[in-house]
mmCIF file with all atom_site columns, C-alpha atoms in Angstrom:
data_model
loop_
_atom_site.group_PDB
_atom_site.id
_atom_site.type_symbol
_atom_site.label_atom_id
_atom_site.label_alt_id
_atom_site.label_comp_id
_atom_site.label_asym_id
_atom_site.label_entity_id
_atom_site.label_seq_id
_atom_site.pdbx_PDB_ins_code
_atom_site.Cartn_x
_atom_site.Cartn_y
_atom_site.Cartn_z
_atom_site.occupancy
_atom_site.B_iso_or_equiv
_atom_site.pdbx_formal_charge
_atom_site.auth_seq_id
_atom_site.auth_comp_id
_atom_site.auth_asym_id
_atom_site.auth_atom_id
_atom_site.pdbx_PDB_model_num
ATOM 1   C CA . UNK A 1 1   ? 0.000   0.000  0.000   1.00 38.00 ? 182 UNK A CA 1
ATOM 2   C CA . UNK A 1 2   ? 2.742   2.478  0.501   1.00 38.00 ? 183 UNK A CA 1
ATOM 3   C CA . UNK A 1 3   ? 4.579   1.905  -2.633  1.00 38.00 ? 184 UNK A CA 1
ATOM 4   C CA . UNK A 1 4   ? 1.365   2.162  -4.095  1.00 40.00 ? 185 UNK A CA 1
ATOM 5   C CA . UNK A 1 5   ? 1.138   5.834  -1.940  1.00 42.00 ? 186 UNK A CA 1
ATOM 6   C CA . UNK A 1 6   ? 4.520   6.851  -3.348  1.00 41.00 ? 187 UNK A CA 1
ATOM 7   C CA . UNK A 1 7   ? 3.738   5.801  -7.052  1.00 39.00 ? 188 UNK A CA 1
ATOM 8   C CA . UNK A 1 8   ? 0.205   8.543  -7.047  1.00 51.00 ? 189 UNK A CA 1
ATOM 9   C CA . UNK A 1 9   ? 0.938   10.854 -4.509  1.00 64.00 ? 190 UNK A CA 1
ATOM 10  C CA . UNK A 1 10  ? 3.157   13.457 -7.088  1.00 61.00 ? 191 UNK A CA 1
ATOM 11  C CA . UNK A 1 11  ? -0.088  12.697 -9.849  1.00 76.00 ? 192 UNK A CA 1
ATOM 12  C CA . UNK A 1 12  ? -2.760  13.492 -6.813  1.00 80.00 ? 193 UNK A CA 1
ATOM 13  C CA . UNK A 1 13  ? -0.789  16.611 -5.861  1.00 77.00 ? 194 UNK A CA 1
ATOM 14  C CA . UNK A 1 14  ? -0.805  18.048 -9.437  1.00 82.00 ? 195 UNK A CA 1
ATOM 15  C CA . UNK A 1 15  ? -4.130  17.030 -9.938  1.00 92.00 ? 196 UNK A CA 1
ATOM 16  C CA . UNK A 1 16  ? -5.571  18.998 -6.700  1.00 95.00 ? 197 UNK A CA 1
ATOM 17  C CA . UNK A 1 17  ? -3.251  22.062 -7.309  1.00 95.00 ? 198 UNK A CA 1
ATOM 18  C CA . UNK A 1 18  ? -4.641  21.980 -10.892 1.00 96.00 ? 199 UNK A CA 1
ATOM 19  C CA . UNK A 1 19  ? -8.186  22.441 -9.439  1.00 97.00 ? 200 UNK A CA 1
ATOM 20  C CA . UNK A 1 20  ? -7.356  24.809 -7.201  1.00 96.00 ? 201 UNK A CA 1
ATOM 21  C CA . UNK A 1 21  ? -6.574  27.218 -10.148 1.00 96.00 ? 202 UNK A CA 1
ATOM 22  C CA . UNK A 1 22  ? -9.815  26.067 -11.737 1.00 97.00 ? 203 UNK A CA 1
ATOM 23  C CA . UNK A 1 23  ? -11.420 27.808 -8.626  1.00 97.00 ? 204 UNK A CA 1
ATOM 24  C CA . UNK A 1 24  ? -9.758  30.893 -9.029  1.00 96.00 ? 205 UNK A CA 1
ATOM 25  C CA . UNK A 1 25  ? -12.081 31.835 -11.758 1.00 95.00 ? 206 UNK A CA 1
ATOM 26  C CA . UNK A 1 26  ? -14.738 31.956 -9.710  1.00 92.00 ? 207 UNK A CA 1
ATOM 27  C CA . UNK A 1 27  ? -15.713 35.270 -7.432  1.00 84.00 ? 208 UNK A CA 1
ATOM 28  C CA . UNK A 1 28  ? -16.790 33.198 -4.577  1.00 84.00 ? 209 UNK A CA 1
ATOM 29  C CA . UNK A 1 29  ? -16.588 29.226 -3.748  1.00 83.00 ? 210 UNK A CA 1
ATOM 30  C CA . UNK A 1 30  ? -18.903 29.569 -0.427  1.00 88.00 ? 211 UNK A CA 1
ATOM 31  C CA . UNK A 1 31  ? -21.568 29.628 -3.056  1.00 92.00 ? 212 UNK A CA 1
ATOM 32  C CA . UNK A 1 32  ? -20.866 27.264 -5.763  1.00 96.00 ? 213 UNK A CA 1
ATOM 33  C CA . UNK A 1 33  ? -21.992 24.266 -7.464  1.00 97.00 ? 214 UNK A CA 1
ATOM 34  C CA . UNK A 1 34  ? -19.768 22.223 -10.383 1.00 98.00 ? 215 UNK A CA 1
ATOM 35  C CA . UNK A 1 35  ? -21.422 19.672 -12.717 1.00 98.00 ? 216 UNK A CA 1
ATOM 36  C CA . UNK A 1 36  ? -19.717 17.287 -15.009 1.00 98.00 ? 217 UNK A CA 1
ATOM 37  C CA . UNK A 1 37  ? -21.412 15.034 -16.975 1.00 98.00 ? 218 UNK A CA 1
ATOM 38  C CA . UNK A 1 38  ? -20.148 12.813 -19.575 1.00 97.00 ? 219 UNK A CA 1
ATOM 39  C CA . UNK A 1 39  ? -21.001 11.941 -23.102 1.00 96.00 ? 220 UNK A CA 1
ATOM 40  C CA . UNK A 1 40  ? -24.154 14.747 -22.895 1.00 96.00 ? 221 UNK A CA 1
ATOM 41  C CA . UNK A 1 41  ? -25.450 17.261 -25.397 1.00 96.00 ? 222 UNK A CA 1
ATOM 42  C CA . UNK A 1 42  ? -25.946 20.812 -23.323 1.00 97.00 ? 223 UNK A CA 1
ATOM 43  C CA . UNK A 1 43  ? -29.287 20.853 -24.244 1.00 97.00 ? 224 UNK A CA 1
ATOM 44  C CA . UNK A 1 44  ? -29.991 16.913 -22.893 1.00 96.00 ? 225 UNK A CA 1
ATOM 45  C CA . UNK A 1 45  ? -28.262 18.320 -19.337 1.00 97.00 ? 226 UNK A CA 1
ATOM 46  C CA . UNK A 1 46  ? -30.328 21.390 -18.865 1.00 98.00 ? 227 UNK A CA 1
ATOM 47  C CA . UNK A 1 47  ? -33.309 18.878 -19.795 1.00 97.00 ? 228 UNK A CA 1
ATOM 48  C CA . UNK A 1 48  ? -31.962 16.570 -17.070 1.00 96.00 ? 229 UNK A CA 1
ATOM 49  C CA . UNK A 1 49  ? -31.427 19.632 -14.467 1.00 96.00 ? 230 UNK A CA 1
ATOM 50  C CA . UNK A 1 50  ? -34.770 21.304 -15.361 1.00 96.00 ? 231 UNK A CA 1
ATOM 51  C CA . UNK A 1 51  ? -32.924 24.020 -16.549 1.00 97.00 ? 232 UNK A CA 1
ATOM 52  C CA . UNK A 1 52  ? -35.098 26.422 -18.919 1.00 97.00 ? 233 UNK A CA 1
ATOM 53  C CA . UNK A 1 53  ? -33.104 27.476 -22.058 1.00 98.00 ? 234 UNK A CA 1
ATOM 54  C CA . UNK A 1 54  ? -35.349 29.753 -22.759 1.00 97.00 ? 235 UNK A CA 1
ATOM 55  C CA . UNK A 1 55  ? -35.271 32.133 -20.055 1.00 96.00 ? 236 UNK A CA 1
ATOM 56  C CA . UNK A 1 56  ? -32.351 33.453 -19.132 1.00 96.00 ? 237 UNK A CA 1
ATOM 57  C CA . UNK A 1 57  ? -31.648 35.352 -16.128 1.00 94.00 ? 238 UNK A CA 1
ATOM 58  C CA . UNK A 1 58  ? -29.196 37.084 -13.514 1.00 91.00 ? 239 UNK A CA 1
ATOM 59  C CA . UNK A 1 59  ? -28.144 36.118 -10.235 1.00 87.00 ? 240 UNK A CA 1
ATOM 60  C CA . UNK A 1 60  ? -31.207 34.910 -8.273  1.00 88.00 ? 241 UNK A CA 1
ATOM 61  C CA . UNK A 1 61  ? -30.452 36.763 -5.062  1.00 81.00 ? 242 UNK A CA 1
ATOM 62  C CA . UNK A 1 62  ? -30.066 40.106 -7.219  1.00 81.00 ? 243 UNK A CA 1
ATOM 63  C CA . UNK A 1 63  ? -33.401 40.024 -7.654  1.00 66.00 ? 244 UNK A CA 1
ATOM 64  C CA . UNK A 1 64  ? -34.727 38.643 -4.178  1.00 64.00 ? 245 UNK A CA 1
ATOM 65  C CA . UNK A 1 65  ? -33.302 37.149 -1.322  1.00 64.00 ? 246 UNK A CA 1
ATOM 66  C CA . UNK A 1 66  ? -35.610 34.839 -1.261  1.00 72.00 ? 247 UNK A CA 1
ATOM 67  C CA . UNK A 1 67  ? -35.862 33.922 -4.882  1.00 79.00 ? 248 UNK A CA 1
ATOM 68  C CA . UNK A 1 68  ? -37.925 30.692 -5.506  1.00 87.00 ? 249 UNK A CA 1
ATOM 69  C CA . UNK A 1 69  ? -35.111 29.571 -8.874  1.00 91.00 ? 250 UNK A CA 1
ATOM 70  C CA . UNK A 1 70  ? -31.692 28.996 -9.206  1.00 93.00 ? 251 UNK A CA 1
ATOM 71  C CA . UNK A 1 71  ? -29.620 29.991 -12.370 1.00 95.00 ? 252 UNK A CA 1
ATOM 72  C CA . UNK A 1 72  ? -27.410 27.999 -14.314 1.00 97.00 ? 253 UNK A CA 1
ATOM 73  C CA . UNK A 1 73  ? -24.589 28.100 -17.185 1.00 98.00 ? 254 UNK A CA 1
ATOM 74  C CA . UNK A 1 74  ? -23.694 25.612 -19.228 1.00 98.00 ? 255 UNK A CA 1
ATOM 75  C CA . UNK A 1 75  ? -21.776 24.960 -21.882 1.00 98.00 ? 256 UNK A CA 1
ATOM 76  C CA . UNK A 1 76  ? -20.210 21.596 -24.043 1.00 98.00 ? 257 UNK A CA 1
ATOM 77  C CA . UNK A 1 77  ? -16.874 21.066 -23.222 1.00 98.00 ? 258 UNK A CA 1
ATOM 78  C CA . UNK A 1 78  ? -14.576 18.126 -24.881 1.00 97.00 ? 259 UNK A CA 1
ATOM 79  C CA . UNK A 1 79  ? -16.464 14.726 -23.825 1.00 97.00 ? 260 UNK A CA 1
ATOM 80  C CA . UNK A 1 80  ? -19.365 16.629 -22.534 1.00 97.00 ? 261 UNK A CA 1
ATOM 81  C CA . UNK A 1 81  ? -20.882 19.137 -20.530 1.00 98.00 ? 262 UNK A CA 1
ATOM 82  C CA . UNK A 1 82  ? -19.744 21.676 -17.538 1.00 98.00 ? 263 UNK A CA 1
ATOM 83  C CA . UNK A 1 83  ? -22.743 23.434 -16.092 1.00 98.00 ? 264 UNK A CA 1
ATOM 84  C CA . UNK A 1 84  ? -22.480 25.847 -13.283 1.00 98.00 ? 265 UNK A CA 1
ATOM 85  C CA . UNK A 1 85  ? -24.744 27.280 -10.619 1.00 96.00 ? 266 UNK A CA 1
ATOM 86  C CA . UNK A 1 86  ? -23.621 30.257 -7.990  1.00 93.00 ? 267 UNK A CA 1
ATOM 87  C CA . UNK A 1 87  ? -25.712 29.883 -4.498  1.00 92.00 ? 268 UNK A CA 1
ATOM 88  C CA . UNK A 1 88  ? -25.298 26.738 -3.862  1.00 93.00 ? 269 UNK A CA 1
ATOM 89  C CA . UNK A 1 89  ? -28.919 26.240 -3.086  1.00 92.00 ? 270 UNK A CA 1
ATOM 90  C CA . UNK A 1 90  ? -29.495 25.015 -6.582  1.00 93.00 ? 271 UNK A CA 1
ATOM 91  C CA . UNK A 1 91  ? -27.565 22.079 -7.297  1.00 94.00 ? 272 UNK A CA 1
ATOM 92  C CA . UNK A 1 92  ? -29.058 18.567 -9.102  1.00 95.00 ? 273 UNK A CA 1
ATOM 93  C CA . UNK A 1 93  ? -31.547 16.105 -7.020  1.00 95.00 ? 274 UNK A CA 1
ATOM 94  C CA . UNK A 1 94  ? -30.458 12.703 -6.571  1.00 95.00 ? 275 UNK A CA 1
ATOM 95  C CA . UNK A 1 95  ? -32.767 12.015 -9.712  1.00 94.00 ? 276 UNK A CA 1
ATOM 96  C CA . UNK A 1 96  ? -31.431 14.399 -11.496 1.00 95.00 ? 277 UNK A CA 1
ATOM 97  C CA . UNK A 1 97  ? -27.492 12.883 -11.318 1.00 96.00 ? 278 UNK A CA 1
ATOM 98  C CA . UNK A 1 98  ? -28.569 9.510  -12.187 1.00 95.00 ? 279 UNK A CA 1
ATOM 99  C CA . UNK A 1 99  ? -30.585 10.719 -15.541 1.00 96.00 ? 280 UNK A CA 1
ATOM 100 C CA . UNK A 1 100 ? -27.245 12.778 -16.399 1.00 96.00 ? 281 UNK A CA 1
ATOM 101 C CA . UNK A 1 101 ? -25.781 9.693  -16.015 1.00 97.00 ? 282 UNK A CA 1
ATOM 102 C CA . UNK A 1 102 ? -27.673 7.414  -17.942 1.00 93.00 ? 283 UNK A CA 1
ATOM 103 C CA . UNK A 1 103 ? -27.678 9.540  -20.999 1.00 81.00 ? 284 UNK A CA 1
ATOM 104 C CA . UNK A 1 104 ? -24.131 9.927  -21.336 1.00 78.00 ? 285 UNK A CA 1
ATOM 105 C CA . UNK A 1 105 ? -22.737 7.796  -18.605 1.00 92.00 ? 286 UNK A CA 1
ATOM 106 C CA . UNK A 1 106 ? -21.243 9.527  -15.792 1.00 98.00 ? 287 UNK A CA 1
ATOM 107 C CA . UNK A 1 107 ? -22.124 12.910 -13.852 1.00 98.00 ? 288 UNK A CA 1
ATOM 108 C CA . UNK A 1 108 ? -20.720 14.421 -10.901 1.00 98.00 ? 289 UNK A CA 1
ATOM 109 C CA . UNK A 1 109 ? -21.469 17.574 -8.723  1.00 98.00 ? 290 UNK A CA 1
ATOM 110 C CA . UNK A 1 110 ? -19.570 19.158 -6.087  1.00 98.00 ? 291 UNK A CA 1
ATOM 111 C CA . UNK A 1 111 ? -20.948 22.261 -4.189  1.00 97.00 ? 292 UNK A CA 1
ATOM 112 C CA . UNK A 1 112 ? -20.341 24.174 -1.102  1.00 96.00 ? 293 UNK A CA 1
ATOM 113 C CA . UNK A 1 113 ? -22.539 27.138 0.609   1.00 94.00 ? 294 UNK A CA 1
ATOM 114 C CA . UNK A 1 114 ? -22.750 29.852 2.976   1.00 92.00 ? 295 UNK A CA 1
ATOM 115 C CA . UNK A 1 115 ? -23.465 27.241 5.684   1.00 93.00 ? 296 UNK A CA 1
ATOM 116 C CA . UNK A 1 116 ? -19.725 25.613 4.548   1.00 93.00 ? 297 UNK A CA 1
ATOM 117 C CA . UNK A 1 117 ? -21.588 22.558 3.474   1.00 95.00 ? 298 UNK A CA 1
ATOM 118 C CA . UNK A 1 118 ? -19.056 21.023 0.827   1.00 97.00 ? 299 UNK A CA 1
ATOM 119 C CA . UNK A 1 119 ? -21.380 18.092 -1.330  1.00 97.00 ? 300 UNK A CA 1
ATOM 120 C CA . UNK A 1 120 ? -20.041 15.430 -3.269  1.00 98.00 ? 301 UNK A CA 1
ATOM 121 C CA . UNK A 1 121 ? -22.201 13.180 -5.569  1.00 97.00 ? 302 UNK A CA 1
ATOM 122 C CA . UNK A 1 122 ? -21.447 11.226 -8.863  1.00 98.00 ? 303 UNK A CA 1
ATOM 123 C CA . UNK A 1 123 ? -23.016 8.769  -10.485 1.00 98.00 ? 304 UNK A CA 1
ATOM 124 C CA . UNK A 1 124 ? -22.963 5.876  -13.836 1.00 97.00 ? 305 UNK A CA 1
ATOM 125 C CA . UNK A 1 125 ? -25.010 4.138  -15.856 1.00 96.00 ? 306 UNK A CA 1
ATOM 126 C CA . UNK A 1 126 ? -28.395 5.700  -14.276 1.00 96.00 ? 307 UNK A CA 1
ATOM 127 C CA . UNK A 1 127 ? -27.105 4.325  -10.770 1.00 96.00 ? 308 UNK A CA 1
ATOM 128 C CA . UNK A 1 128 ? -25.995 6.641  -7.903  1.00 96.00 ? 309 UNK A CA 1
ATOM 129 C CA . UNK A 1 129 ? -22.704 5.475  -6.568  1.00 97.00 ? 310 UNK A CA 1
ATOM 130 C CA . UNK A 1 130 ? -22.037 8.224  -3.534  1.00 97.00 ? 311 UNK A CA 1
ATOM 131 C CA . UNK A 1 131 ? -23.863 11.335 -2.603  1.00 97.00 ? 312 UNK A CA 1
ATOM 132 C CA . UNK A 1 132 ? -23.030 13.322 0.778   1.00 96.00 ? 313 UNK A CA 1
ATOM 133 C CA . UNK A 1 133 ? -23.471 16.333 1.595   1.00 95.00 ? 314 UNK A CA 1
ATOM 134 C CA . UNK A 1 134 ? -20.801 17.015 3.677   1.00 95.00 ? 315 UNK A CA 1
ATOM 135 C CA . UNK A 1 135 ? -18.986 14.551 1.989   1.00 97.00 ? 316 UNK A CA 1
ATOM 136 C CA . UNK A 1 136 ? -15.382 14.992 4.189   1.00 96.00 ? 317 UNK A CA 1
ATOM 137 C CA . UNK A 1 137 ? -16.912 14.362 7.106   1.00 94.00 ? 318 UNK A CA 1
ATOM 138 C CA . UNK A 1 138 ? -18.941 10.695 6.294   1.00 94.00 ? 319 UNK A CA 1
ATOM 139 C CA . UNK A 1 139 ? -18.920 7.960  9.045   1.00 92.00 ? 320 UNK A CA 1
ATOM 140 C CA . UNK A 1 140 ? -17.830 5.515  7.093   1.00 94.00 ? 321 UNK A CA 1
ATOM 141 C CA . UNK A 1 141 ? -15.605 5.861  4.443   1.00 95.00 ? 322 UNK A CA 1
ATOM 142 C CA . UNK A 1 142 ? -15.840 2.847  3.372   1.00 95.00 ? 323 UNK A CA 1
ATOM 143 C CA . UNK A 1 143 ? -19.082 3.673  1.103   1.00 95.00 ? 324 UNK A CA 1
ATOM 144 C CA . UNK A 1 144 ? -16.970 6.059  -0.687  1.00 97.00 ? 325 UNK A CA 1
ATOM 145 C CA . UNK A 1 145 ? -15.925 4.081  -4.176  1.00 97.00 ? 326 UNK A CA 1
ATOM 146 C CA . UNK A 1 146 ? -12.871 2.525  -4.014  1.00 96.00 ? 327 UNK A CA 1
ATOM 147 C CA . UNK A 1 147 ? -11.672 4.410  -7.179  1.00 96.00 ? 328 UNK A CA 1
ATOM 148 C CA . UNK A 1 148 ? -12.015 7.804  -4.944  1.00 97.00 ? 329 UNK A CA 1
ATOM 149 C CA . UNK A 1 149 ? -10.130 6.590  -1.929  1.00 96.00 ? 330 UNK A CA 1
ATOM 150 C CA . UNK A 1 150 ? -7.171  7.756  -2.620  1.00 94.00 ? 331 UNK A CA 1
ATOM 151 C CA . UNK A 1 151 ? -8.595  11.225 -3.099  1.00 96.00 ? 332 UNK A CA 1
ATOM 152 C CA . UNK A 1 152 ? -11.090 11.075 -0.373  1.00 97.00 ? 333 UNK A CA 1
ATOM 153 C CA . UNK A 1 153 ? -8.602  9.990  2.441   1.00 94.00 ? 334 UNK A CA 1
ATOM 154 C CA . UNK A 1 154 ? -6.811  13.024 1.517   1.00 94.00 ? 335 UNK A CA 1
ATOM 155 C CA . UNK A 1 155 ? -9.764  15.530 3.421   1.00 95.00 ? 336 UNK A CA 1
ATOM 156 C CA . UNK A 1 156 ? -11.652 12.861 5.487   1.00 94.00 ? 337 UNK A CA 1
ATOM 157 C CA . UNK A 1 157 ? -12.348 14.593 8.895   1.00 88.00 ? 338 UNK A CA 1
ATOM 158 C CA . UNK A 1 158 ? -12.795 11.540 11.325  1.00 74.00 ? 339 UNK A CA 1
ATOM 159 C CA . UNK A 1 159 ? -14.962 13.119 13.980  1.00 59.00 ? 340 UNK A CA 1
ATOM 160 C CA . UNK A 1 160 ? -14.046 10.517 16.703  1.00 62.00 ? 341 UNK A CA 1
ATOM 161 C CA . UNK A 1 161 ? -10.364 11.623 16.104  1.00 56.00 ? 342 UNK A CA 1
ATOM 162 C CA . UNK A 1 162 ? -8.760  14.118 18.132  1.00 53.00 ? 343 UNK A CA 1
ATOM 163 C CA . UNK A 1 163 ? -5.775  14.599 15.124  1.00 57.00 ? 344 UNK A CA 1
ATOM 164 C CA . UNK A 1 164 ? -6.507  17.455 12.752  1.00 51.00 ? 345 UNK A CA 1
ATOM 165 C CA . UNK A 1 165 ? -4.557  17.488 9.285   1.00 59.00 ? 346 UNK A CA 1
ATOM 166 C CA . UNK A 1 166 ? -3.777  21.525 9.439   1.00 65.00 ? 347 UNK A CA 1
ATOM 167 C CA . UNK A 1 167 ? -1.938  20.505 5.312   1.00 75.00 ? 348 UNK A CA 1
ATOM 168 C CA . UNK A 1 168 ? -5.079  19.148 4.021   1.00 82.00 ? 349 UNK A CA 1
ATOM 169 C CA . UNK A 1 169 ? -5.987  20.337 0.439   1.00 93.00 ? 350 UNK A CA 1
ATOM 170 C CA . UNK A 1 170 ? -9.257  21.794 -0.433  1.00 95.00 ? 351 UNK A CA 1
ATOM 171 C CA . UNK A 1 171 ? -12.104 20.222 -0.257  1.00 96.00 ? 352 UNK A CA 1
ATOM 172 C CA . UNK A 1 172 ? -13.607 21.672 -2.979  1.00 97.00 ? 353 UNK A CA 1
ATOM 173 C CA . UNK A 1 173 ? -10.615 21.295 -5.204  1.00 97.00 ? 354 UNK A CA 1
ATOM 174 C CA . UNK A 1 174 ? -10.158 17.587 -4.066  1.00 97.00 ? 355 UNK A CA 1
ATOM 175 C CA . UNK A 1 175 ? -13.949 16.655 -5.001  1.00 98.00 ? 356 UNK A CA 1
ATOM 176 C CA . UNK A 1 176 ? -13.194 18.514 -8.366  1.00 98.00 ? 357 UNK A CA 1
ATOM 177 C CA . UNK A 1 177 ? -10.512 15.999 -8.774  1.00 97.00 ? 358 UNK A CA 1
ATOM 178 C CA . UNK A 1 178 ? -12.876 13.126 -7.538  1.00 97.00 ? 359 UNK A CA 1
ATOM 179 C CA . UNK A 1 179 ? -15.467 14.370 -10.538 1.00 98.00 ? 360 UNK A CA 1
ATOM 180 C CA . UNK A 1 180 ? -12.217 14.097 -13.152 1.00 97.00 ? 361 UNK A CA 1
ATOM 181 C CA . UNK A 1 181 ? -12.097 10.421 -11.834 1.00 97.00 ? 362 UNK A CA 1
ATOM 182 C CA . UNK A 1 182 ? -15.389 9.827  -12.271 1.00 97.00 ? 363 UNK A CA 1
ATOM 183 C CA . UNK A 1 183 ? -16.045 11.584 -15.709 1.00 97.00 ? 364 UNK A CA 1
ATOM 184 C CA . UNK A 1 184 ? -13.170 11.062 -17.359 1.00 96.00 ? 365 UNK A CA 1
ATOM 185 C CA . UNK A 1 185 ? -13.137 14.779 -17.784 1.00 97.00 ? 366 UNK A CA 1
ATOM 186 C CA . UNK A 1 186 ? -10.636 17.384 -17.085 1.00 97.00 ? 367 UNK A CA 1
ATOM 187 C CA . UNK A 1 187 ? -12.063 20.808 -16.450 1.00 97.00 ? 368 UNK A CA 1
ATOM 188 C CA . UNK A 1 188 ? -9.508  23.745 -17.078 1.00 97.00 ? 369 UNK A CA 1
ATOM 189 C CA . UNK A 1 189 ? -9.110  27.276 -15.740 1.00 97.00 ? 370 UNK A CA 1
ATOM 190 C CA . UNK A 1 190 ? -10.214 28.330 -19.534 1.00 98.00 ? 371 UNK A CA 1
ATOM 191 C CA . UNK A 1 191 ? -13.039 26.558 -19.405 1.00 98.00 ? 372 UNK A CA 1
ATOM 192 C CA . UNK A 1 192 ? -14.440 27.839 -16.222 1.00 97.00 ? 373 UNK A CA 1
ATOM 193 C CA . UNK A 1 193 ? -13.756 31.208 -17.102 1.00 97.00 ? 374 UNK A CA 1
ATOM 194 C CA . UNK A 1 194 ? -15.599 30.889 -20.103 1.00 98.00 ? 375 UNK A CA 1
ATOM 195 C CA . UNK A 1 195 ? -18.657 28.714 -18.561 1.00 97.00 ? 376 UNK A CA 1
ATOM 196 C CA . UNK A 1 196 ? -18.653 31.832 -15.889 1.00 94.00 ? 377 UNK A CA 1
ATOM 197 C CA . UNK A 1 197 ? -19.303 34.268 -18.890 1.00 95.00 ? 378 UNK A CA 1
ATOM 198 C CA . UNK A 1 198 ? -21.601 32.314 -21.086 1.00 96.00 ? 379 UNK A CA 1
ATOM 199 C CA . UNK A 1 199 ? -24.973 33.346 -19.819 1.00 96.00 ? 380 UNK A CA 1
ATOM 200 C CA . UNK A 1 200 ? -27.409 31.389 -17.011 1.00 96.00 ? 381 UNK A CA 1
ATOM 201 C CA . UNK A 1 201 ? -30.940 30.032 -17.186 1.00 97.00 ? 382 UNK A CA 1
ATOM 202 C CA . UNK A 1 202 ? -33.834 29.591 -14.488 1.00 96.00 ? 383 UNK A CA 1
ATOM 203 C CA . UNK A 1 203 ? -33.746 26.670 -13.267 1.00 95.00 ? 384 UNK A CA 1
ATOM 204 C CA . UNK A 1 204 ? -35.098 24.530 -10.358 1.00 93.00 ? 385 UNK A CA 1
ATOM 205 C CA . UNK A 1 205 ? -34.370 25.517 -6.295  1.00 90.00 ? 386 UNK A CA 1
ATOM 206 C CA . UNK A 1 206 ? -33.918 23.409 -3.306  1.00 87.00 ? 387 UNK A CA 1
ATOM 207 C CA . UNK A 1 207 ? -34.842 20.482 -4.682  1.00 83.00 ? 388 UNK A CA 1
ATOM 208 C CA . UNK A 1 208 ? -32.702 17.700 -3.684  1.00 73.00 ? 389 UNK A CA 1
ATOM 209 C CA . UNK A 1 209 ? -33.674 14.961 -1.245  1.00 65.00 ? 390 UNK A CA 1
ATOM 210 C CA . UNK A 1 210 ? -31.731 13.894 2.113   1.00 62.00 ? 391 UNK A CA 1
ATOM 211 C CA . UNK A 1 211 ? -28.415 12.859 0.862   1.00 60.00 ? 392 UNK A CA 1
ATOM 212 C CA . UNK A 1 212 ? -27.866 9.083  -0.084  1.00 64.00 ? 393 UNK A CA 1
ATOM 213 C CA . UNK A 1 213 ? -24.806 8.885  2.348   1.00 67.00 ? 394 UNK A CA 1
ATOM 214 C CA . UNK A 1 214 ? -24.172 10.715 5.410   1.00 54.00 ? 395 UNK A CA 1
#
């Protein structure tokens, strides 16, 4: 297992740093939510989100605090689609990741909010295979897939620990990595900088369901 450590810890590094300047392009990460889905058109993803093309808008909580929609950009990226939604309040039901999935495969979200609640979900072939939504703080990490582990065990908080990892990566960064795993897909500082600027769409609000893991 260590030599197995020592062989992916230099590609883990690079690929968490990497995210970490994919976040920079956005204003604000307390209010956030990243989609990747694979092998989807953007218009079969904003059908899966119940995002409506046809009405675009600004930033929900410009126009009320208490706006009843989200708003969401996205755009078709190599191998599929990277959609985008900035409250955090917003981001895809449980039923809504496994149609993303079974269209084109593989989808995964990570999102964090004012209340520092940092979400991880992905799923393939129509079936959900983790959703949390505090996903670094899960009591057993053993329902986290084994292909993520490696990632994962990189933030996991045990709460019955007393040890606290002050060099742990971000979270956010880290599940952006998990989502690469997942999707096959590598999202670059370009592309979120142009997803940012391409326009959002009403879409659904506080919709998801208790999480499938906790």
């Amino acid at each position: 297992m260590l030599l197995v450590h020592v062989l992916y810890a230099p590609r883990v590094a690079a690929s968490v740093e990497h995210y970490e300047r994919v976040l920079e392009e956005f204003p604000d990460d307390e209010g956030l939510t990243i989609l990747i889905a694979a092998g989807i058109s953007r218009v079969a993803a904003a059908e899966a989100l119940g995002v409506d093309l046809g009405k675009p808008t600004g930033h929900p909580w410009d126009e009320s605090a208490e706006a009843d929609f989200s708003a969401w950009a996205l755009m078709e990226i190599p191998g599929g689609v990277l959609a985008i939604e900035e409250t955090g309040y917003g981001d895809p039901s449980l039923e809504a990741l496994r149609g993303l999935s079974s269209v084109g495969g593989a989808a995964a979200v990570v999102r964090n909010n004012i209340q520092a609640h940092l979400r991880f979900g992905c799923a393939k072939d129509g079936e959900l295979l983790f959703d949390a939504d505090e996903f670094m703080f899960v009591q057993d990490p053993t329902l986290v897939p084994g292909e993520l582990r490696f990632l994962f065990d990189l933030v996991w908080d045990d709460l019955d620990s007393d040890e606290l990892d002050e060099d742990a990566p971000d979270g956010f960064a880290v599940g952006l990595a998990m989502a690469e795993v997942i999707t096959g897909i590598e999202v670059s500082a370009e592309m979120a900088a142009e997803v940012n600027r391409s326009g959002f769409f009403k879409g659904p609000y506080l919709v998801y369901p208790e999480p499938l893991n906790d």
